[in-house]
PDB file of C-alpha atoms in Angstrom:
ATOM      1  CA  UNK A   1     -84.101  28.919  -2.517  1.00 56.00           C
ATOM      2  CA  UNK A   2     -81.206  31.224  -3.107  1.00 63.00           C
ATOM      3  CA  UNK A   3     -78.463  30.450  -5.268  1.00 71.00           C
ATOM      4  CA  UNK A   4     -75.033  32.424  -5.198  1.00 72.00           C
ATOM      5  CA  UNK A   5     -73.590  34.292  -8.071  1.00 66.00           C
ATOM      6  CA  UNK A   6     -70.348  33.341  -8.542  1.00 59.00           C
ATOM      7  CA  UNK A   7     -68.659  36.605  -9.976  1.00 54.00           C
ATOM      8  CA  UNK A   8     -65.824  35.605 -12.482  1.00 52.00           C
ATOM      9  CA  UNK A   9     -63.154  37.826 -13.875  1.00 56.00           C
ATOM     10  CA  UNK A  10     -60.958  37.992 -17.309  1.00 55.00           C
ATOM     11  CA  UNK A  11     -58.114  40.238 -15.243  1.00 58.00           C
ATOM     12  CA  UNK A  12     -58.243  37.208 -12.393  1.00 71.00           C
ATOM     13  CA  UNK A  13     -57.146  35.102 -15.404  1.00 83.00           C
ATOM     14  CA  UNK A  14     -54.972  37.430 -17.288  1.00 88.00           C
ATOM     15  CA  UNK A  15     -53.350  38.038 -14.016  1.00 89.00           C
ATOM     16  CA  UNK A  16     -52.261  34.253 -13.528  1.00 90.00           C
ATOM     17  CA  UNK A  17     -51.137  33.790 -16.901  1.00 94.00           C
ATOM     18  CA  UNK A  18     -48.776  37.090 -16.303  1.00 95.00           C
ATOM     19  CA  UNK A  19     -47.767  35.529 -13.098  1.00 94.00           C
ATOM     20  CA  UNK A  20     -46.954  31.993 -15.047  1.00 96.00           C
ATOM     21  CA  UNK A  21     -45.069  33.314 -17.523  1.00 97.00           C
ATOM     22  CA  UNK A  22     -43.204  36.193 -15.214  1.00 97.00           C
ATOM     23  CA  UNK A  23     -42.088  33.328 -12.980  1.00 97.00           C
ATOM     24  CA  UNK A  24     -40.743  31.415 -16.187  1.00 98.00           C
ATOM     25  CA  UNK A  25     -39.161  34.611 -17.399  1.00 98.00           C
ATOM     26  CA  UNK A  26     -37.136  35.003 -14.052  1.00 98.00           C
ATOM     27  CA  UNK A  27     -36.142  31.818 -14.133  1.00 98.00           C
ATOM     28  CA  UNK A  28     -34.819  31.896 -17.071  1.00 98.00           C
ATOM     29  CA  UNK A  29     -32.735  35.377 -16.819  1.00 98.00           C
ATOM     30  CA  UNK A  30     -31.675  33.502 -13.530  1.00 98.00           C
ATOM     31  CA  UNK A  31     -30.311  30.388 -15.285  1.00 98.00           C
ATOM     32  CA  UNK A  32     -28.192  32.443 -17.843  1.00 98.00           C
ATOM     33  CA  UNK A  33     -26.444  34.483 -14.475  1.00 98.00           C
ATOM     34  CA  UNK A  34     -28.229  37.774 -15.041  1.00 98.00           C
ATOM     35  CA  UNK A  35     -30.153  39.556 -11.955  1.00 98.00           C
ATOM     36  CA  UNK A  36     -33.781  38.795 -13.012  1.00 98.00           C
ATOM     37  CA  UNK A  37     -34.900  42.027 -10.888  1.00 97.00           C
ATOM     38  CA  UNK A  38     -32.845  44.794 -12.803  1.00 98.00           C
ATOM     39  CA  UNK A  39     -33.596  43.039 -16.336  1.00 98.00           C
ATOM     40  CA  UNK A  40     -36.897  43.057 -16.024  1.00 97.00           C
ATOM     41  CA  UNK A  41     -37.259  46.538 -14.742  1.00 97.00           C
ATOM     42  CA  UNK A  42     -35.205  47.609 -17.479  1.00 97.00           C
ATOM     43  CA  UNK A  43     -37.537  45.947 -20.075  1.00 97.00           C
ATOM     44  CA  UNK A  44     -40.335  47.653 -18.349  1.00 95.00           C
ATOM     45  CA  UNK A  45     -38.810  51.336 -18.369  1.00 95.00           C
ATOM     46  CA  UNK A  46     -37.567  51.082 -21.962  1.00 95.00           C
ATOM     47  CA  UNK A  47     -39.656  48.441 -23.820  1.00 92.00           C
ATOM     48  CA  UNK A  48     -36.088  47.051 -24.806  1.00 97.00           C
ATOM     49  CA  UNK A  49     -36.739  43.541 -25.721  1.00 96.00           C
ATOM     50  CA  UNK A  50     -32.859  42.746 -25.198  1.00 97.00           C
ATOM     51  CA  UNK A  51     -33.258  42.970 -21.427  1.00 98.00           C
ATOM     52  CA  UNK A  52     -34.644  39.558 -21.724  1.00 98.00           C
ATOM     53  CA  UNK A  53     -32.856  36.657 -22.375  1.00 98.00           C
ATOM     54  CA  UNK A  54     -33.615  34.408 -25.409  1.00 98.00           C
ATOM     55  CA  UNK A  55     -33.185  31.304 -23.106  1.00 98.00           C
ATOM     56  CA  UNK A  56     -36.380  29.130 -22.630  1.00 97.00           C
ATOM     57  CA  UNK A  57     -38.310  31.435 -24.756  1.00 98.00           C
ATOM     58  CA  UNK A  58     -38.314  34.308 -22.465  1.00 98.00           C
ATOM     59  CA  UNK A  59     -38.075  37.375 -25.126  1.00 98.00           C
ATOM     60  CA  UNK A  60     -41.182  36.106 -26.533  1.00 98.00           C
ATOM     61  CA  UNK A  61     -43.215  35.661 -23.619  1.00 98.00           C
ATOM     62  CA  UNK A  62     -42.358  38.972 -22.276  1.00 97.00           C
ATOM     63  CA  UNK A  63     -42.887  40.645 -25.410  1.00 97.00           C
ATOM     64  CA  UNK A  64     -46.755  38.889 -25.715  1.00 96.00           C
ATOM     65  CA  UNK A  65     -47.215  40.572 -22.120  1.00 96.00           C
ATOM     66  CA  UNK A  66     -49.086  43.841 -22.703  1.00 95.00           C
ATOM     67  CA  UNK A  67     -46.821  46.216 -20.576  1.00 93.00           C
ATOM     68  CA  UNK A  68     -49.760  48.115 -19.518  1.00 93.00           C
ATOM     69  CA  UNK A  69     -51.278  44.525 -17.885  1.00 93.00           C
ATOM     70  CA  UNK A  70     -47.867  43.519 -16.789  1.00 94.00           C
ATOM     71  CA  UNK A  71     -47.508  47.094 -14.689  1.00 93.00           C
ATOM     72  CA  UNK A  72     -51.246  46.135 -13.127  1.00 91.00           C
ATOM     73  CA  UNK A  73     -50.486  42.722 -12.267  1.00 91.00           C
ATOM     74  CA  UNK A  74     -47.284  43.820 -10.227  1.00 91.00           C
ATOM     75  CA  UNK A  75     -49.069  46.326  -8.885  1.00 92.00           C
ATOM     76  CA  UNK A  76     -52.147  44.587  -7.590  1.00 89.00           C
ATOM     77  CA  UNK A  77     -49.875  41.953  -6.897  1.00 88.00           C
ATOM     78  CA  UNK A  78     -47.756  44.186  -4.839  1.00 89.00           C
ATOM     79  CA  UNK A  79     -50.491  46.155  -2.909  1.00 91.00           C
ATOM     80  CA  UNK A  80     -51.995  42.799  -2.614  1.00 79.00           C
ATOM     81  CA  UNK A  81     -55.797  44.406  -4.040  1.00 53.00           C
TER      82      UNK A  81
END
């Protein structure tokens, strides 16, 4: 008898929690009227924390985001890997 190996990865994870807390993020720069899109790009490019609203916590959660992980979530999001 053969059992499967169930293969289990810590990015799989990471990459949900960045997904969680990106999607609270944008909702919050959405609530406060800014364009969640060009705030969060502009975070990215300049590691400028005030691109990110205070509202619901969002400054922090961005800032516990490794950028590095962030830019390989989107990516693999985005190329759908």
């Amino acid at each position: 008898m053969s059992e499967k190996t169930t293969i289990f990865s810590i990015f799989d994870d990471r990459d949900t929690q960045i997904k969680k807390s990106m999607m609270e993020i944008y909702q919050a720069l959405k609530e406060k009227g800014y364009n969640p899109i060009n705030q969060i790009v502009g975070y990215i490019l300049s590691e400028d924390p005030t691109y990110i609203t205070t509202h619901q916590g969002a400054r922090s959660k961005i800032q516990k985001i490794d950028r590095d992980d962030l830019l390989h979530a989107l990516l693999k999001s985005y190329l759908s890997e």
